[in-house]
Short mmCIF file of C-alpha atoms in Angstrom, two decimals:
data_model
loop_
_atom_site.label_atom_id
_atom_site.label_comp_id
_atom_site.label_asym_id
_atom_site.label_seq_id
_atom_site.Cartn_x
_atom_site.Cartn_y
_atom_site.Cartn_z
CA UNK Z 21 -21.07 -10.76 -23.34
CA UNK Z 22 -21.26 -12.81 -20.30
CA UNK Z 23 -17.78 -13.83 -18.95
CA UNK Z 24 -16.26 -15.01 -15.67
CA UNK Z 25 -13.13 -14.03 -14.10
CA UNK Z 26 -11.69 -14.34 -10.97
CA UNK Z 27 -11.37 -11.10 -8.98
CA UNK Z 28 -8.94 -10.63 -6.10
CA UNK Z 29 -10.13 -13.88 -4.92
CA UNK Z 30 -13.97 -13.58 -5.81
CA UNK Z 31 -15.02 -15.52 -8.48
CA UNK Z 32 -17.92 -13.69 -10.22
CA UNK Z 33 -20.11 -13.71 -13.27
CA UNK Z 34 -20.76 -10.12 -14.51
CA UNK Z 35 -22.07 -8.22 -17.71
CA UNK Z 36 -18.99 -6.87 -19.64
CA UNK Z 37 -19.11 -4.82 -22.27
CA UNK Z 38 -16.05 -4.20 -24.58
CA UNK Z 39 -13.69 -5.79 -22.34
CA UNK Z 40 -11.27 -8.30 -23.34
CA UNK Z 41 -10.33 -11.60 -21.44
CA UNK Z 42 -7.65 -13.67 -22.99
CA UNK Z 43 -4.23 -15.46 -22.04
CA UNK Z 44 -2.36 -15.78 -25.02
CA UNK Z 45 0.69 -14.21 -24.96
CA UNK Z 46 0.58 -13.19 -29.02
CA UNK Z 47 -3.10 -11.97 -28.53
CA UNK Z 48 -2.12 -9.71 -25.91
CA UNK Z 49 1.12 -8.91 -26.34
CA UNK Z 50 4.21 -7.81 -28.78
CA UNK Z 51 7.93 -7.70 -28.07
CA UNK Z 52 8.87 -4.00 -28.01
CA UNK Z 53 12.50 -4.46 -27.30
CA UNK Z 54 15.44 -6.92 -28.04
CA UNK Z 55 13.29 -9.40 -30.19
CA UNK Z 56 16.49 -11.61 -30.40
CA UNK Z 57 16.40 -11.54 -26.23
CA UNK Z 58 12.77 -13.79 -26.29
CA UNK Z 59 12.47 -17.37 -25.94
CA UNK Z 60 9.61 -19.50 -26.84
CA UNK Z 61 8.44 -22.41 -25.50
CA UNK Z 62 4.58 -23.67 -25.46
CA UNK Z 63 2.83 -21.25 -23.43
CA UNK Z 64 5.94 -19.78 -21.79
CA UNK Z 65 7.61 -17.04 -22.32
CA UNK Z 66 11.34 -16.30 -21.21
CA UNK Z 67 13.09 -13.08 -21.38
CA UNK Z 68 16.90 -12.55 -21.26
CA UNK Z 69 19.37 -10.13 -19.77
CA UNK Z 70 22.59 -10.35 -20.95
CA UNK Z 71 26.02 -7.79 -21.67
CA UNK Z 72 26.41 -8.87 -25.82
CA UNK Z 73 23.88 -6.38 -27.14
CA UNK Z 74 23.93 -2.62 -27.77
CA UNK Z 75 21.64 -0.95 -25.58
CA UNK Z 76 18.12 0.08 -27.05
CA UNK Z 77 18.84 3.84 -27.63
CA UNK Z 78 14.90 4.29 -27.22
CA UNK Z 79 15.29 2.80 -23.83
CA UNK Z 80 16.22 4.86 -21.62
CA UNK Z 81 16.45 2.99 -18.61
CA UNK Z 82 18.58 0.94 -21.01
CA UNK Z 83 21.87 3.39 -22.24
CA UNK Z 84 24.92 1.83 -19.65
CA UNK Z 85 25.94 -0.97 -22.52
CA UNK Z 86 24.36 -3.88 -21.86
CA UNK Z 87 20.34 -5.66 -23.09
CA UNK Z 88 17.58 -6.51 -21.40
CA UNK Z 89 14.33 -7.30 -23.74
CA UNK Z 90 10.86 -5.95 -23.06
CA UNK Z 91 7.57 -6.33 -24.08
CA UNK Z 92 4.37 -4.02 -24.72
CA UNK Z 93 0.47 -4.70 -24.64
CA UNK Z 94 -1.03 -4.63 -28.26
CA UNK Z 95 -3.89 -2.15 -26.87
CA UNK Z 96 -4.08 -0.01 -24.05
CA UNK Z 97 -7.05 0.18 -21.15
CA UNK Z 98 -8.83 1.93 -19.16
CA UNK Z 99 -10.21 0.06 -15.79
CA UNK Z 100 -9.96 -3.32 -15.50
CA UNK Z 101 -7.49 -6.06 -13.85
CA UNK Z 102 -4.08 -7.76 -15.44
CA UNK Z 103 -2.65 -10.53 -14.54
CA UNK Z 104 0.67 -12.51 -15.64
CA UNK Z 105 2.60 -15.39 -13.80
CA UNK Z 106 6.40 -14.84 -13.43
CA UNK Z 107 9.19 -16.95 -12.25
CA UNK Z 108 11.78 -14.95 -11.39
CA UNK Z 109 15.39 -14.72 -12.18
CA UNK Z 110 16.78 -17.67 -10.44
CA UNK Z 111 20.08 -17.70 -8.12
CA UNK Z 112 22.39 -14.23 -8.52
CA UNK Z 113 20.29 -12.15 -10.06
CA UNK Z 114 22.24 -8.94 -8.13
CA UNK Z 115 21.60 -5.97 -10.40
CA UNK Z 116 18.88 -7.01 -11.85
CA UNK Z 117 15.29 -5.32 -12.26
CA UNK Z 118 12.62 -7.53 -13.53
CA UNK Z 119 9.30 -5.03 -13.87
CA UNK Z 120 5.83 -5.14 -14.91
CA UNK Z 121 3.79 -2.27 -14.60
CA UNK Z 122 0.93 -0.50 -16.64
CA UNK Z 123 1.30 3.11 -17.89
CA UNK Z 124 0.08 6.09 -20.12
CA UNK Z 125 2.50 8.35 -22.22
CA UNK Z 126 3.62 11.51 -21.87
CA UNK Z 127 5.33 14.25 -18.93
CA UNK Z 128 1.93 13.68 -17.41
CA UNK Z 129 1.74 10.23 -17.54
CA UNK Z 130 0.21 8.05 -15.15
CA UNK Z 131 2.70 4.40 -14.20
CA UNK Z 132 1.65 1.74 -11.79
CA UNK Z 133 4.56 -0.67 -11.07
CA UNK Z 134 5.97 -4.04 -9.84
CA UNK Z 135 9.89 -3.85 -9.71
CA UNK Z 136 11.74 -6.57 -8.76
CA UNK Z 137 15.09 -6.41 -7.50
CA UNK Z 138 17.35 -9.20 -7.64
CA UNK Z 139 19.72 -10.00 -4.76
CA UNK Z 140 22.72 -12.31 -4.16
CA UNK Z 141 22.21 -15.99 -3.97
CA UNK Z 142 20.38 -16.76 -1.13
CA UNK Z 143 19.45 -13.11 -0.04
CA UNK Z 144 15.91 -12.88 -0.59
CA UNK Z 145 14.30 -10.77 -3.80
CA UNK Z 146 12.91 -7.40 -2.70
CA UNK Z 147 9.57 -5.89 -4.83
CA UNK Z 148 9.12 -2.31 -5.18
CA UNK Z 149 6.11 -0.69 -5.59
CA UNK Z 150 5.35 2.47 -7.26
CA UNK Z 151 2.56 4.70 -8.62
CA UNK Z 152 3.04 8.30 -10.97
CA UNK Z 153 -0.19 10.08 -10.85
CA UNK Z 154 0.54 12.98 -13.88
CA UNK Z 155 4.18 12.48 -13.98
CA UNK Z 156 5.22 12.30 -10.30
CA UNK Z 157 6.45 9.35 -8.67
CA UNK Z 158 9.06 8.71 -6.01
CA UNK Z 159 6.20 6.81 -4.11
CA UNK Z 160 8.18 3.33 -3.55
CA UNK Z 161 7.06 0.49 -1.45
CA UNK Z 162 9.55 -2.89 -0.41
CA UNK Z 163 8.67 -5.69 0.36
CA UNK Z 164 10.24 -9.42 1.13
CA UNK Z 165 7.98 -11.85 -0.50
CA UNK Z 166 7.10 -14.93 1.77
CA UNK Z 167 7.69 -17.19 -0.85
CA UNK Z 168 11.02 -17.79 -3.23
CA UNK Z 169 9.74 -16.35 -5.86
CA UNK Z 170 12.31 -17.63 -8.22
CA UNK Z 171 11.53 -21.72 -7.65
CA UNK Z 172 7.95 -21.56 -9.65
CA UNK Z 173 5.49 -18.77 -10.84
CA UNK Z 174 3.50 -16.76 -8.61
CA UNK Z 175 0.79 -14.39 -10.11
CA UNK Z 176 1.28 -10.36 -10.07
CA UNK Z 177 -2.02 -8.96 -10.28
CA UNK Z 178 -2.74 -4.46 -11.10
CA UNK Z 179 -6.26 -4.00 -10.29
CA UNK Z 180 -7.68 -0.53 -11.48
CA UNK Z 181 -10.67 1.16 -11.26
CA UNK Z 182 -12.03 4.41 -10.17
CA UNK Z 183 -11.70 3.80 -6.30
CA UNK Z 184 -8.74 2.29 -6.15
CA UNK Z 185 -5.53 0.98 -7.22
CA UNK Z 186 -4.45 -2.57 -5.76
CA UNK Z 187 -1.15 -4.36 -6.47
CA UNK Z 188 -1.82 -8.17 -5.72
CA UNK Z 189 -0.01 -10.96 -5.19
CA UNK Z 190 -1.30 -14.31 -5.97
CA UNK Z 191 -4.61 -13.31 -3.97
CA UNK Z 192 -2.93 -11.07 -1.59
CA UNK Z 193 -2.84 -7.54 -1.91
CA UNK Z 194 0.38 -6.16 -1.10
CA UNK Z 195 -0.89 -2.28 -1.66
CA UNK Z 196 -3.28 0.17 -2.32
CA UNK Z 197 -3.82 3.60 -3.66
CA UNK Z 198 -7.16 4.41 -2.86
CA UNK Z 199 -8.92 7.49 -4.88
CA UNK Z 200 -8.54 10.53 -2.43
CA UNK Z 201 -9.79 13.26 -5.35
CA UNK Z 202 -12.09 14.79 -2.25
CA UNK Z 203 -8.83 15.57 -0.26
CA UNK Z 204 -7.71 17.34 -3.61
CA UNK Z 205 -5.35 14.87 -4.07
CA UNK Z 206 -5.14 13.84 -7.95
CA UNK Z 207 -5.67 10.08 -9.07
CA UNK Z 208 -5.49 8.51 -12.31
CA UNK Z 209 -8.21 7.51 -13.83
CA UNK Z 210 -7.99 9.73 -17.28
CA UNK Z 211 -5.44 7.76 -19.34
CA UNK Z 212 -5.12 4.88 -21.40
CA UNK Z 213 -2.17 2.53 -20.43
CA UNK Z 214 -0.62 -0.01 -21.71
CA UNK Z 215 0.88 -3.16 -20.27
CA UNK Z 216 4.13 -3.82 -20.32
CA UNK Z 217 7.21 -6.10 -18.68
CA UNK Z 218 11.23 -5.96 -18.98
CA UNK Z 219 13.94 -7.19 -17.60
CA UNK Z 220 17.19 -4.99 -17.45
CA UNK Z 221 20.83 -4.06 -15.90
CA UNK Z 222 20.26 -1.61 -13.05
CA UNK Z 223 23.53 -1.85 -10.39
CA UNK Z 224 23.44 1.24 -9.81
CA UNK Z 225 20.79 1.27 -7.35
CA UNK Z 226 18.52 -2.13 -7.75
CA UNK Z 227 20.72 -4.40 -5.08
CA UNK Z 228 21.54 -3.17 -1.65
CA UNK Z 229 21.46 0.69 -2.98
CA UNK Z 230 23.78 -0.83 -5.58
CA UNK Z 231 26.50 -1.57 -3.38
CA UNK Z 232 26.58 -5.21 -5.21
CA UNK Z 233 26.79 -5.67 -8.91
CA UNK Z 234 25.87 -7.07 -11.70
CA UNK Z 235 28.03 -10.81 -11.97
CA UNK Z 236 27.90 -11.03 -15.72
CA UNK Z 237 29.80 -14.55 -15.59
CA UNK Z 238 26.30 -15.85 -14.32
CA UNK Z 239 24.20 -14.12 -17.48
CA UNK Z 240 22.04 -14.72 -18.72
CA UNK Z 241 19.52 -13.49 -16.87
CA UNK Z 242 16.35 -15.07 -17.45
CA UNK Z 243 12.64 -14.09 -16.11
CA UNK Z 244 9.96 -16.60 -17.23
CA UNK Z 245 6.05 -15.71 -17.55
CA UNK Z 246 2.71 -17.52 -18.49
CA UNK Z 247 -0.41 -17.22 -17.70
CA UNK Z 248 -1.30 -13.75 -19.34
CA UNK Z 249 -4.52 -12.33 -18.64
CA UNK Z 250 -5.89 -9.16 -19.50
CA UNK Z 251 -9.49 -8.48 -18.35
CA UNK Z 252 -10.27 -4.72 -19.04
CA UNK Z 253 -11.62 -2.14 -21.03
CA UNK Z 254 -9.99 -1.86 -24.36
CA UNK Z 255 -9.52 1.67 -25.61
CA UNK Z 256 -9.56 2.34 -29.24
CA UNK Z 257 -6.66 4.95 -29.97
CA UNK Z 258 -8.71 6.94 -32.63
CA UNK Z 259 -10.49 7.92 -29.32
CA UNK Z 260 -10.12 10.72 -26.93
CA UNK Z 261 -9.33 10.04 -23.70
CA UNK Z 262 -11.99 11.68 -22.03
CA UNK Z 263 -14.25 9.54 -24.16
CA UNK Z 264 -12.69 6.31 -23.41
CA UNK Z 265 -12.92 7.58 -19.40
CA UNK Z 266 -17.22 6.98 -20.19
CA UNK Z 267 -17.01 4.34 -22.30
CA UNK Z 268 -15.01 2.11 -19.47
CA UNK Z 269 -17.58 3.77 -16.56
CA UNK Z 270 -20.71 1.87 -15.95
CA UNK Z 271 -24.07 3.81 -16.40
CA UNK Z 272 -27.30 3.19 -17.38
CA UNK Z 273 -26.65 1.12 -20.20
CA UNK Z 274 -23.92 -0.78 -19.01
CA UNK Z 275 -22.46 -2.11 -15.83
CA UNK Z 276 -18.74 -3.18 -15.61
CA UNK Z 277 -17.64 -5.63 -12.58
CA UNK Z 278 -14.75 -3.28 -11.84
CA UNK Z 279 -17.34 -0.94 -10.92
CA UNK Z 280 -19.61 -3.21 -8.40
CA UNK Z 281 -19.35 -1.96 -5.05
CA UNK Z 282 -17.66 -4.71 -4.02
CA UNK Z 283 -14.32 -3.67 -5.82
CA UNK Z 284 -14.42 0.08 -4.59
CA UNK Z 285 -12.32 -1.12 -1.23
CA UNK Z 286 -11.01 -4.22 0.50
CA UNK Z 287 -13.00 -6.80 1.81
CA UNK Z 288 -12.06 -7.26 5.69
CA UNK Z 289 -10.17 -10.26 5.01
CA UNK Z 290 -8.19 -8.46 2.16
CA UNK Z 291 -7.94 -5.73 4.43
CA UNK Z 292 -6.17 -8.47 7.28
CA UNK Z 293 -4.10 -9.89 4.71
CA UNK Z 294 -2.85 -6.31 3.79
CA UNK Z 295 -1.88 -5.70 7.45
CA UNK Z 296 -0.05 -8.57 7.72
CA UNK Z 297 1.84 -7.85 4.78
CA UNK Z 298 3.08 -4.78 5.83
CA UNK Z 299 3.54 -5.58 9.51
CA UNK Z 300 5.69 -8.79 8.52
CA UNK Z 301 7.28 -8.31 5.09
CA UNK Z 302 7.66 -4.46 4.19
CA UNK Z 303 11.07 -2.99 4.68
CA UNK Z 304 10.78 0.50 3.08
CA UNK Z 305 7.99 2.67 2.67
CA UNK Z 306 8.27 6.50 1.13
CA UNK Z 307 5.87 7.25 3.60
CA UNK Z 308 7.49 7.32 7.00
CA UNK Z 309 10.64 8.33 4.79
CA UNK Z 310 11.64 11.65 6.68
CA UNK Z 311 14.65 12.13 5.15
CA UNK Z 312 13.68 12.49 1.51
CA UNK Z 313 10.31 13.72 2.51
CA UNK Z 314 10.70 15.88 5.39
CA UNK Z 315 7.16 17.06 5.18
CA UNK Z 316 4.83 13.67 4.97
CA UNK Z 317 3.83 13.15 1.41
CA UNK Z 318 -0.15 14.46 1.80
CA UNK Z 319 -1.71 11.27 0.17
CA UNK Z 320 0.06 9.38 3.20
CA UNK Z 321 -2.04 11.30 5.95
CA UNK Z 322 -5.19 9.79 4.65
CA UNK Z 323 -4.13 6.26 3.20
CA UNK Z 324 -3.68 4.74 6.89
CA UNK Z 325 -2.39 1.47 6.75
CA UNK Z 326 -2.79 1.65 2.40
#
């Protein structure tokens, strides 16, 4: 089929082939955790924290007394781009971790992830970054946001393919993770994930190293989203992975956008923008982190300024 979609700021035209584009929440998605914690209303979504419900014992980010809801793609992908507006938690939202992130199962499993970590009213919300390539993480990027991003909805954008891995925001990318399998450094690009978002209790670390807590005489907590798009390469789960990994690669039959040259690195514009970002709004990177890594992580030697 032919279909359009708008690509970190390109707007192109391209032959898909068993990809799905859609925005509707209840095509995309299902509530995984703490139904009763979901509002409706039109086209929006809101999801509530609050300290009334047992934790989800499944959860376990989730086990310290207190709910949070989540919710879970219907289908998982391989390559491709996802998209969903969120308005934040407005004014204390101290303690507080609003994520959405894509991820496989498993010890091995692969994670990409927005994290966003509320603050006292008036401080501004920090987003953390991370990526697991076969079960290891501990790769966190902060950032201030130049916007407030809890006065109207701003779009978080994971674009994946097998050159890269680009957290965006709105049009801006705030990150990548660019495929260094030459250096002998592993990248994921062998495992279905699935989409997912939550919104749970974490003062024991999310706010100023969790120094301030969780105010429960302002819950609930509420994160609002819209504007769900999924435009990727649907994996059937009867399906090995390694057969999903060509299915979702172009070849000679097929050719699919996240694949076009164009997407295998930043533009130099995108590239700019990505400078700026980090030269005027990132406050932590693992990177230059010499205390928990005393030896420089190796993926960090080659990434330059990613």
């Amino acid at each position: 089929m032919i279909m359009g979609c708008s690509v970190l700021g390109f707007s192109v035209a391209l032959l898909l082939v068993g990809s799905v584009c859609s925005s509707k929440f209840d095509e995309l998605f299902q509530p995984y955790w703490a139904n009763d914690h979901f509002v409706y209303e039109g086209e929006q979504l809101k999801m509530k924290l609050d300290n009334y419900s047992v934790s989800n014992p499944s959860y376990p980010m989730c086990t310290n007394g207190t709910s949070g809801a989540g919710f879970s793609s219907k289908r998982k992908y391989m390559f491709g781009k996802v998209t969903t507006q969120i308005k934040l938690v407005e004014g204390d939202s101290a303690g507080t971790v609003t994520a959405y992130y894509m991820s496989s199962e498993g010890p091995k499993h692969h994670e990409f992830d927005f994290e966003f970590l509320g603050n006292t009213t008036g401080e501004p919300y920090l987003v953390q970054t991370n990526v697991y390539v076969n079960g290891v993480g501990n790769r966190e990027q902060r950032l201030n946001l130049w916007f407030d991003p809890t006065k109207d909805f701003h779009s978080y954008t994971i674009l994946w393919n097998q050159r890269q891995v680009v957290f965006i925001v709105d049009d801006t990318p705030i990150r990548v993770h660019s495929n260094l399998e030459h250096k002998g450094i592993p990248f994921p690009k062998d495992q279905p994930m699935g989409v997912f978002s939550s919104i749970w209790n974490a003062d024991d670390w999310a706010t100023q190293g969790g120094r301030v807590k969780t105010d429960w005489t302002h819950a609930p907590f509420v994160a609002s989203y819209q504007g769900f798009k999924i435009d990727a390469c649907e994996c059937p789960t009867t399906v090995a992975a390694t057969e999903n990994a060509r299915r979702c690669s172009s070849g000679a039959e097929k050719r699919f956008w996240w694949d076009e040259p164009m997407m295998s690195e930043l533009s130099v514009h995108q590239s700019h923008q990505l400078l700026w970002v980090r030269a005027n709004h990132m406050v932590y990177d693992y990177c230059v982190d010499t205390t928990r890594f005393p030896v420089t992580p190796e993926e960090c030697l080659h990434h330059r300024h990613h």
